[in-house]
PDB file of C-alpha atoms in Angstrom:
ATOM      1  CA  UNK A 603     163.117 157.635  -5.375  1.00  0.00           C
ATOM      2  CA  UNK A 604     163.058 161.799  -4.943  1.00  0.00           C
ATOM      3  CA  UNK A 605     161.449 163.035  -7.779  1.00  0.00           C
ATOM      4  CA  UNK A 606     158.517 160.574  -6.687  1.00  0.00           C
ATOM      5  CA  UNK A 607     159.398 161.998  -2.740  1.00  0.00           C
ATOM      6  CA  UNK A 608     159.148 165.953  -4.484  1.00  0.00           C
ATOM      7  CA  UNK A 609     155.425 165.030  -6.174  1.00  0.00           C
ATOM      8  CA  UNK A 610     154.043 163.409  -2.876  1.00  0.00           C
ATOM      9  CA  UNK A 611     153.789 160.344  -2.841  1.00  0.00           C
ATOM     10  CA  UNK A 612     154.656 158.049   0.675  1.00  0.00           C
ATOM     11  CA  UNK A 613     157.527 156.156   1.882  1.00  0.00           C
ATOM     12  CA  UNK A 614     155.295 153.889   1.740  1.00  0.00           C
ATOM     13  CA  UNK A 615     154.256 153.402  -1.724  1.00  0.00           C
ATOM     14  CA  UNK A 616     157.708 153.778  -2.125  1.00  0.00           C
ATOM     15  CA  UNK A 617     158.695 150.926  -0.849  1.00  0.00           C
ATOM     16  CA  UNK A 618     156.136 149.000  -2.147  1.00  0.00           C
ATOM     17  CA  UNK A 619     157.217 149.484  -6.015  1.00  0.00           C
ATOM     18  CA  UNK A 620     160.804 148.285  -4.695  1.00  0.00           C
ATOM     19  CA  UNK A 621     159.374 145.371  -2.684  1.00  0.00           C
ATOM     20  CA  UNK A 622     157.463 144.674  -6.719  1.00  0.00           C
ATOM     21  CA  UNK A 623     160.394 146.086  -8.663  1.00  0.00           C
ATOM     22  CA  UNK A 624     162.517 143.019  -6.622  1.00  0.00           C
ATOM     23  CA  UNK A 625     160.594 140.152  -7.303  1.00  0.00           C
ATOM     24  CA  UNK A 626     160.756 137.718  -9.865  1.00  0.00           C
ATOM     25  CA  UNK A 627     158.572 136.931 -12.467  1.00  0.00           C
ATOM     26  CA  UNK A 628     156.514 133.674 -11.542  1.00  0.00           C
ATOM     27  CA  UNK A 629     156.335 131.972 -15.646  1.00  0.00           C
ATOM     28  CA  UNK A 630     152.617 130.009 -15.475  1.00  0.00           C
ATOM     29  CA  UNK A 631     152.758 126.131 -16.460  1.00  0.00           C
ATOM     30  CA  UNK A 632     151.396 125.312 -19.455  1.00  0.00           C
ATOM     31  CA  UNK A 633     150.207 121.680 -20.512  1.00  0.00           C
ATOM     32  CA  UNK A 634     151.318 122.053 -24.718  1.00  0.00           C
ATOM     33  CA  UNK A 635     154.120 125.119 -25.007  1.00  0.00           C
ATOM     34  CA  UNK A 636     156.946 123.811 -27.240  1.00  0.00           C
ATOM     35  CA  UNK A 637     159.505 125.710 -25.269  1.00  0.00           C
ATOM     36  CA  UNK A 638     160.642 123.143 -22.998  1.00  0.00           C
ATOM     37  CA  UNK A 639     161.913 126.562 -21.193  1.00  0.00           C
ATOM     38  CA  UNK A 640     158.685 127.176 -19.978  1.00  0.00           C
ATOM     39  CA  UNK A 641     157.499 125.164 -16.790  1.00  0.00           C
ATOM     40  CA  UNK A 642     155.139 122.059 -17.504  1.00  0.00           C
ATOM     41  CA  UNK A 643     153.436 120.186 -14.479  1.00  0.00           C
ATOM     42  CA  UNK A 644     155.244 116.340 -14.176  1.00  0.00           C
ATOM     43  CA  UNK A 645     155.286 114.058 -16.846  1.00  0.00           C
ATOM     44  CA  UNK A 646     156.670 113.027 -19.855  1.00  0.00           C
ATOM     45  CA  UNK A 647     156.433 115.012 -23.220  1.00  0.00           C
ATOM     46  CA  UNK A 648     156.519 114.564 -26.583  1.00  0.00           C
ATOM     47  CA  UNK A 649     158.000 117.300 -28.054  1.00  0.00           C
ATOM     48  CA  UNK A 650     156.697 119.374 -31.246  1.00  0.00           C
ATOM     49  CA  UNK A 651     157.003 122.166 -33.609  1.00  0.00           C
ATOM     50  CA  UNK A 652     153.989 123.239 -31.835  1.00  0.00           C
ATOM     51  CA  UNK A 653     152.214 121.916 -29.220  1.00  0.00           C
ATOM     52  CA  UNK A 654     154.236 119.599 -26.822  1.00  0.00           C
ATOM     53  CA  UNK A 655     151.822 116.759 -26.219  1.00  0.00           C
ATOM     54  CA  UNK A 656     151.719 114.650 -22.537  1.00  0.00           C
ATOM     55  CA  UNK A 657     152.158 111.068 -22.116  1.00  0.00           C
ATOM     56  CA  UNK A 658     149.591 109.756 -19.563  1.00  0.00           C
ATOM     57  CA  UNK A 659     150.780 106.969 -18.080  1.00  0.00           C
ATOM     58  CA  UNK A 660     149.380 103.472 -17.403  1.00  0.00           C
ATOM     59  CA  UNK A 661     149.237  99.868 -15.674  1.00  0.00           C
ATOM     60  CA  UNK A 662     150.451  96.848 -17.467  1.00  0.00           C
ATOM     61  CA  UNK A 663     148.532  94.053 -16.773  1.00  0.00           C
ATOM     62  CA  UNK A 664     149.099  91.291 -14.367  1.00  0.00           C
ATOM     63  CA  UNK A 665     152.291  89.447 -16.345  1.00  0.00           C
ATOM     64  CA  UNK A 666     151.388  86.495 -17.582  1.00  0.00           C
ATOM     65  CA  UNK A 667     154.265  82.811 -18.949  1.00  0.00           C
ATOM     66  CA  UNK A 668     154.216  82.118 -22.484  1.00  0.00           C
ATOM     67  CA  UNK A 669     156.498  79.467 -24.028  1.00  0.00           C
ATOM     68  CA  UNK A 670     155.495  76.964 -21.179  1.00  0.00           C
ATOM     69  CA  UNK A 671     154.693  74.178 -24.083  1.00  0.00           C
ATOM     70  CA  UNK A 672     158.009  74.156 -25.580  1.00  0.00           C
ATOM     71  CA  UNK A 673     159.926  74.417 -21.922  1.00  0.00           C
ATOM     72  CA  UNK A 674     158.156  71.065 -21.780  1.00  0.00           C
ATOM     73  CA  UNK A 675     159.430  69.284 -24.964  1.00  0.00           C
ATOM     74  CA  UNK A 676     162.704  70.461 -24.735  1.00  0.00           C
ATOM     75  CA  UNK A 677     163.258  69.822 -21.016  1.00  0.00           C
ATOM     76  CA  UNK A 678     163.188  73.531 -19.965  1.00  0.00           C
ATOM     77  CA  UNK A 679     166.335  74.483 -22.797  1.00  0.00           C
ATOM     78  CA  UNK A 680     163.834  77.369 -24.236  1.00  0.00           C
ATOM     79  CA  UNK A 681     162.246  78.594 -20.864  1.00  0.00           C
ATOM     80  CA  UNK A 682     159.389  80.558 -20.263  1.00  0.00           C
ATOM     81  CA  UNK A 683     159.168  83.938 -20.775  1.00  0.00           C
ATOM     82  CA  UNK A 684     157.179  86.145 -18.743  1.00  0.00           C
ATOM     83  CA  UNK A 685     155.249  89.285 -20.362  1.00  0.00           C
ATOM     84  CA  UNK A 686     153.580  92.122 -19.231  1.00  0.00           C
ATOM     85  CA  UNK A 687     150.522  93.660 -21.034  1.00  0.00           C
ATOM     86  CA  UNK A 688     148.767  96.664 -21.650  1.00  0.00           C
ATOM     87  CA  UNK A 689     145.323  97.503 -23.458  1.00  0.00           C
ATOM     88  CA  UNK A 690     144.600  98.168 -26.346  1.00  0.00           C
ATOM     89  CA  UNK A 691     146.798  97.047 -29.591  1.00  0.00           C
ATOM     90  CA  UNK A 692     148.487 101.255 -30.376  1.00  0.00           C
ATOM     91  CA  UNK A 693     149.142 103.648 -28.330  1.00  0.00           C
ATOM     92  CA  UNK A 694     146.897 106.677 -28.319  1.00  0.00           C
ATOM     93  CA  UNK A 695     149.823 108.696 -29.218  1.00  0.00           C
ATOM     94  CA  UNK A 696     151.975 108.430 -32.420  1.00  0.00           C
ATOM     95  CA  UNK A 697     154.998 110.039 -34.089  1.00  0.00           C
ATOM     96  CA  UNK A 698     156.522 109.993 -37.338  1.00  0.00           C
ATOM     97  CA  UNK A 699     159.612 111.170 -35.886  1.00  0.00           C
ATOM     98  CA  UNK A 700     162.093 108.661 -36.359  1.00  0.00           C
ATOM     99  CA  UNK A 701     164.453 109.938 -33.354  1.00  0.00           C
ATOM    100  CA  UNK A 702     161.534 111.447 -31.685  1.00  0.00           C
ATOM    101  CA  UNK A 703     162.462 113.675 -29.048  1.00  0.00           C
ATOM    102  CA  UNK A 704     160.691 113.567 -25.308  1.00  0.00           C
ATOM    103  CA  UNK A 705     160.608 115.685 -22.717  1.00  0.00           C
ATOM    104  CA  UNK A 706     160.685 114.389 -19.250  1.00  0.00           C
ATOM    105  CA  UNK A 707     159.510 117.465 -16.077  1.00  0.00           C
ATOM    106  CA  UNK A 708     160.148 115.915 -12.439  1.00  0.00           C
ATOM    107  CA  UNK A 709     158.409 118.167  -8.978  1.00  0.00           C
ATOM    108  CA  UNK A 710     161.294 119.602  -7.228  1.00  0.00           C
ATOM    109  CA  UNK A 711     159.194 120.253  -4.750  1.00  0.00           C
ATOM    110  CA  UNK A 712     158.112 116.537  -4.824  1.00  0.00           C
ATOM    111  CA  UNK A 713     161.364 115.440  -5.466  1.00  0.00           C
ATOM    112  CA  UNK A 714     159.910 112.984  -8.297  1.00  0.00           C
ATOM    113  CA  UNK A 715     157.926 113.164 -11.522  1.00  0.00           C
ATOM    114  CA  UNK A 716     154.468 112.956 -10.175  1.00  0.00           C
ATOM    115  CA  UNK A 717     152.605 111.359 -12.604  1.00  0.00           C
ATOM    116  CA  UNK A 718     154.477 107.617 -12.160  1.00  0.00           C
ATOM    117  CA  UNK A 719     153.515 107.248  -9.115  1.00  0.00           C
ATOM    118  CA  UNK A 720     156.559 107.756  -6.968  1.00  0.00           C
ATOM    119  CA  UNK A 721     159.629 109.009  -6.230  1.00  0.00           C
ATOM    120  CA  UNK A 722     161.222 108.595 -10.054  1.00  0.00           C
ATOM    121  CA  UNK A 723     163.990 111.636  -9.584  1.00  0.00           C
ATOM    122  CA  UNK A 724     166.301 110.481 -12.866  1.00  0.00           C
ATOM    123  CA  UNK A 725     165.698 109.946 -16.048  1.00  0.00           C
ATOM    124  CA  UNK A 726     168.230 106.293 -16.048  1.00  0.00           C
ATOM    125  CA  UNK A 727     165.094 105.109 -14.284  1.00  0.00           C
ATOM    126  CA  UNK A 728     163.252 104.436 -17.145  1.00  0.00           C
ATOM    127  CA  UNK A 729     163.861 102.227 -19.377  1.00  0.00           C
ATOM    128  CA  UNK A 730     162.937 102.355 -23.135  1.00  0.00           C
ATOM    129  CA  UNK A 731     161.059  99.359 -24.706  1.00  0.00           C
ATOM    130  CA  UNK A 732     159.139  98.079 -28.078  1.00  0.00           C
ATOM    131  CA  UNK A 733     156.561  96.041 -27.542  1.00  0.00           C
ATOM    132  CA  UNK A 734     154.480  93.584 -29.086  1.00  0.00           C
ATOM    133  CA  UNK A 735     151.362  94.233 -31.099  1.00  0.00           C
ATOM    134  CA  UNK A 736     148.511  92.201 -30.545  1.00  0.00           C
ATOM    135  CA  UNK A 737     145.116  91.660 -30.995  1.00  0.00           C
ATOM    136  CA  UNK A 738     143.914  93.580 -27.674  1.00  0.00           C
ATOM    137  CA  UNK A 739     147.008  93.866 -26.523  1.00  0.00           C
ATOM    138  CA  UNK A 740     150.425  95.440 -26.547  1.00  0.00           C
ATOM    139  CA  UNK A 741     153.277  92.662 -24.811  1.00  0.00           C
ATOM    140  CA  UNK A 742     156.787  93.098 -23.266  1.00  0.00           C
ATOM    141  CA  UNK A 743     159.229  90.601 -22.283  1.00  0.00           C
ATOM    142  CA  UNK A 744     160.211  91.328 -18.189  1.00  0.00           C
ATOM    143  CA  UNK A 745     161.565  88.125 -17.241  1.00  0.00           C
ATOM    144  CA  UNK A 746     162.515  84.295 -17.947  1.00  0.00           C
ATOM    145  CA  UNK A 747     162.333  81.732 -16.627  1.00  0.00           C
ATOM    146  CA  UNK A 748     164.929  78.074 -17.962  1.00  0.00           C
ATOM    147  CA  UNK A 749     166.957  75.483 -16.659  1.00  0.00           C
ATOM    148  CA  UNK A 750     169.385  77.887 -16.032  1.00  0.00           C
ATOM    149  CA  UNK A 751     167.396  79.424 -13.619  1.00  0.00           C
ATOM    150  CA  UNK A 752     164.977  83.427 -13.234  1.00  0.00           C
ATOM    151  CA  UNK A 753     165.977  86.275 -14.824  1.00  0.00           C
ATOM    152  CA  UNK A 754     163.698  89.472 -13.795  1.00  0.00           C
ATOM    153  CA  UNK A 755     164.082  92.500 -16.433  1.00  0.00           C
ATOM    154  CA  UNK A 756     163.595  93.905 -19.785  1.00  0.00           C
ATOM    155  CA  UNK A 757     165.577  91.927 -22.420  1.00  0.00           C
ATOM    156  CA  UNK A 758     168.390  93.568 -24.284  1.00  0.00           C
ATOM    157  CA  UNK A 759     167.566  92.958 -27.196  1.00  0.00           C
ATOM    158  CA  UNK A 760     164.044  95.080 -27.206  1.00  0.00           C
ATOM    159  CA  UNK A 761     165.690  97.729 -25.034  1.00  0.00           C
ATOM    160  CA  UNK A 762     166.067 101.284 -26.668  1.00  0.00           C
ATOM    161  CA  UNK A 763     168.983 103.720 -25.634  1.00  0.00           C
ATOM    162  CA  UNK A 764     168.539 106.925 -25.239  1.00  0.00           C
ATOM    163  CA  UNK A 765     170.460 110.115 -25.110  1.00  0.00           C
ATOM    164  CA  UNK A 766     169.956 111.773 -21.303  1.00  0.00           C
ATOM    165  CA  UNK A 767     170.542 115.714 -21.001  1.00  0.00           C
ATOM    166  CA  UNK A 768     169.536 117.696 -18.523  1.00  0.00           C
ATOM    167  CA  UNK A 769     168.523 121.386 -20.209  1.00  0.00           C
ATOM    168  CA  UNK A 770     167.262 122.506 -16.610  1.00  0.00           C
ATOM    169  CA  UNK A 771     166.707 121.949 -12.530  1.00  0.00           C
ATOM    170  CA  UNK A 772     164.417 118.530 -12.965  1.00  0.00           C
ATOM    171  CA  UNK A 773     164.300 119.219 -16.956  1.00  0.00           C
ATOM    172  CA  UNK A 774     165.088 116.813 -19.368  1.00  0.00           C
ATOM    173  CA  UNK A 775     165.547 116.097 -22.802  1.00  0.00           C
ATOM    174  CA  UNK A 776     165.266 112.907 -24.109  1.00  0.00           C
ATOM    175  CA  UNK A 777     166.490 111.526 -27.617  1.00  0.00           C
ATOM    176  CA  UNK A 778     167.041 108.113 -28.620  1.00  0.00           C
ATOM    177  CA  UNK A 779     170.140 106.827 -29.783  1.00  0.00           C
ATOM    178  CA  UNK A 780     169.238 105.125 -32.489  1.00  0.00           C
ATOM    179  CA  UNK A 781     166.440 105.777 -35.528  1.00  0.00           C
ATOM    180  CA  UNK A 782     163.188 103.957 -34.186  1.00  0.00           C
ATOM    181  CA  UNK A 783     161.265 101.382 -36.824  1.00  0.00           C
ATOM    182  CA  UNK A 784     157.719 101.640 -36.856  1.00  0.00           C
ATOM    183  CA  UNK A 785     156.384 100.189 -34.153  1.00  0.00           C
ATOM    184  CA  UNK A 786     154.730 100.213 -30.434  1.00  0.00           C
ATOM    185  CA  UNK A 787     157.393 101.465 -28.014  1.00  0.00           C
ATOM    186  CA  UNK A 788     156.728 102.570 -24.747  1.00  0.00           C
ATOM    187  CA  UNK A 789     158.996 104.110 -21.245  1.00  0.00           C
ATOM    188  CA  UNK A 790     159.084 101.610 -18.269  1.00  0.00           C
ATOM    189  CA  UNK A 791     159.522 102.873 -14.580  1.00  0.00           C
ATOM    190  CA  UNK A 792     159.674  99.742 -12.167  1.00  0.00           C
ATOM    191  CA  UNK A 793     157.642  97.004 -11.109  1.00  0.00           C
ATOM    192  CA  UNK A 794     155.583  96.049  -8.329  1.00  0.00           C
ATOM    193  CA  UNK A 795     155.724  93.475  -6.519  1.00  0.00           C
ATOM    194  CA  UNK A 796     157.289  90.329  -8.317  1.00  0.00           C
ATOM    195  CA  UNK A 797     156.546  87.402 -10.543  1.00  0.00           C
ATOM    196  CA  UNK A 798     152.937  86.905 -11.849  1.00  0.00           C
ATOM    197  CA  UNK A 799     151.758  89.790  -9.610  1.00  0.00           C
ATOM    198  CA  UNK A 800     154.633  91.909 -10.767  1.00  0.00           C
ATOM    199  CA  UNK A 801     152.937  95.719 -12.607  1.00  0.00           C
ATOM    200  CA  UNK A 802     154.296  97.991 -14.232  1.00  0.00           C
ATOM    201  CA  UNK A 803     153.673 101.708 -14.556  1.00  0.00           C
ATOM    202  CA  UNK A 804     154.115 102.748 -18.471  1.00  0.00           C
ATOM    203  CA  UNK A 805     154.199 105.830 -21.245  1.00  0.00           C
TER     204      UNK A 805
END
């Protein structure tokens, strides 16, 4: 500072230099940086060596029931299944990794994962589930109706446990707890509506 003053630099300029030097450097957001510590827009990403791939969400069709004939023939013993479907027999994003790594970025300002369409603030509010591949869609059982009553929610056998580690505020690393067999999978976030009118947000 003394050297600058000796060279005739004004106090206002010196003050501006000190202020600029004390301000934190803002890192630009990236849609595909493979470094999880680089800020990304809120959403779910599939990790890769060279880049991350953002997984777009979709909304399931209205739930439908199956197994009505079996339930009728057995007096309700076999029960009926309520299924939610998403368009297309396969996902747009694929990986050959048996235990792929995902990153969840939650919008801290909005206190939620913006792309999920609601104030979802934790990966524990998602379920990783396997979908059954059909000709023009993928389906997951989201409820059942039987002699014992009605059950809502994914079946335990269809859900895959995952490890969720917070690596920075609003950023979580997600790894399936077991190797996945080839198939169609998705992260499901909560239901909107109930029964046959329920829809789900799927990544």
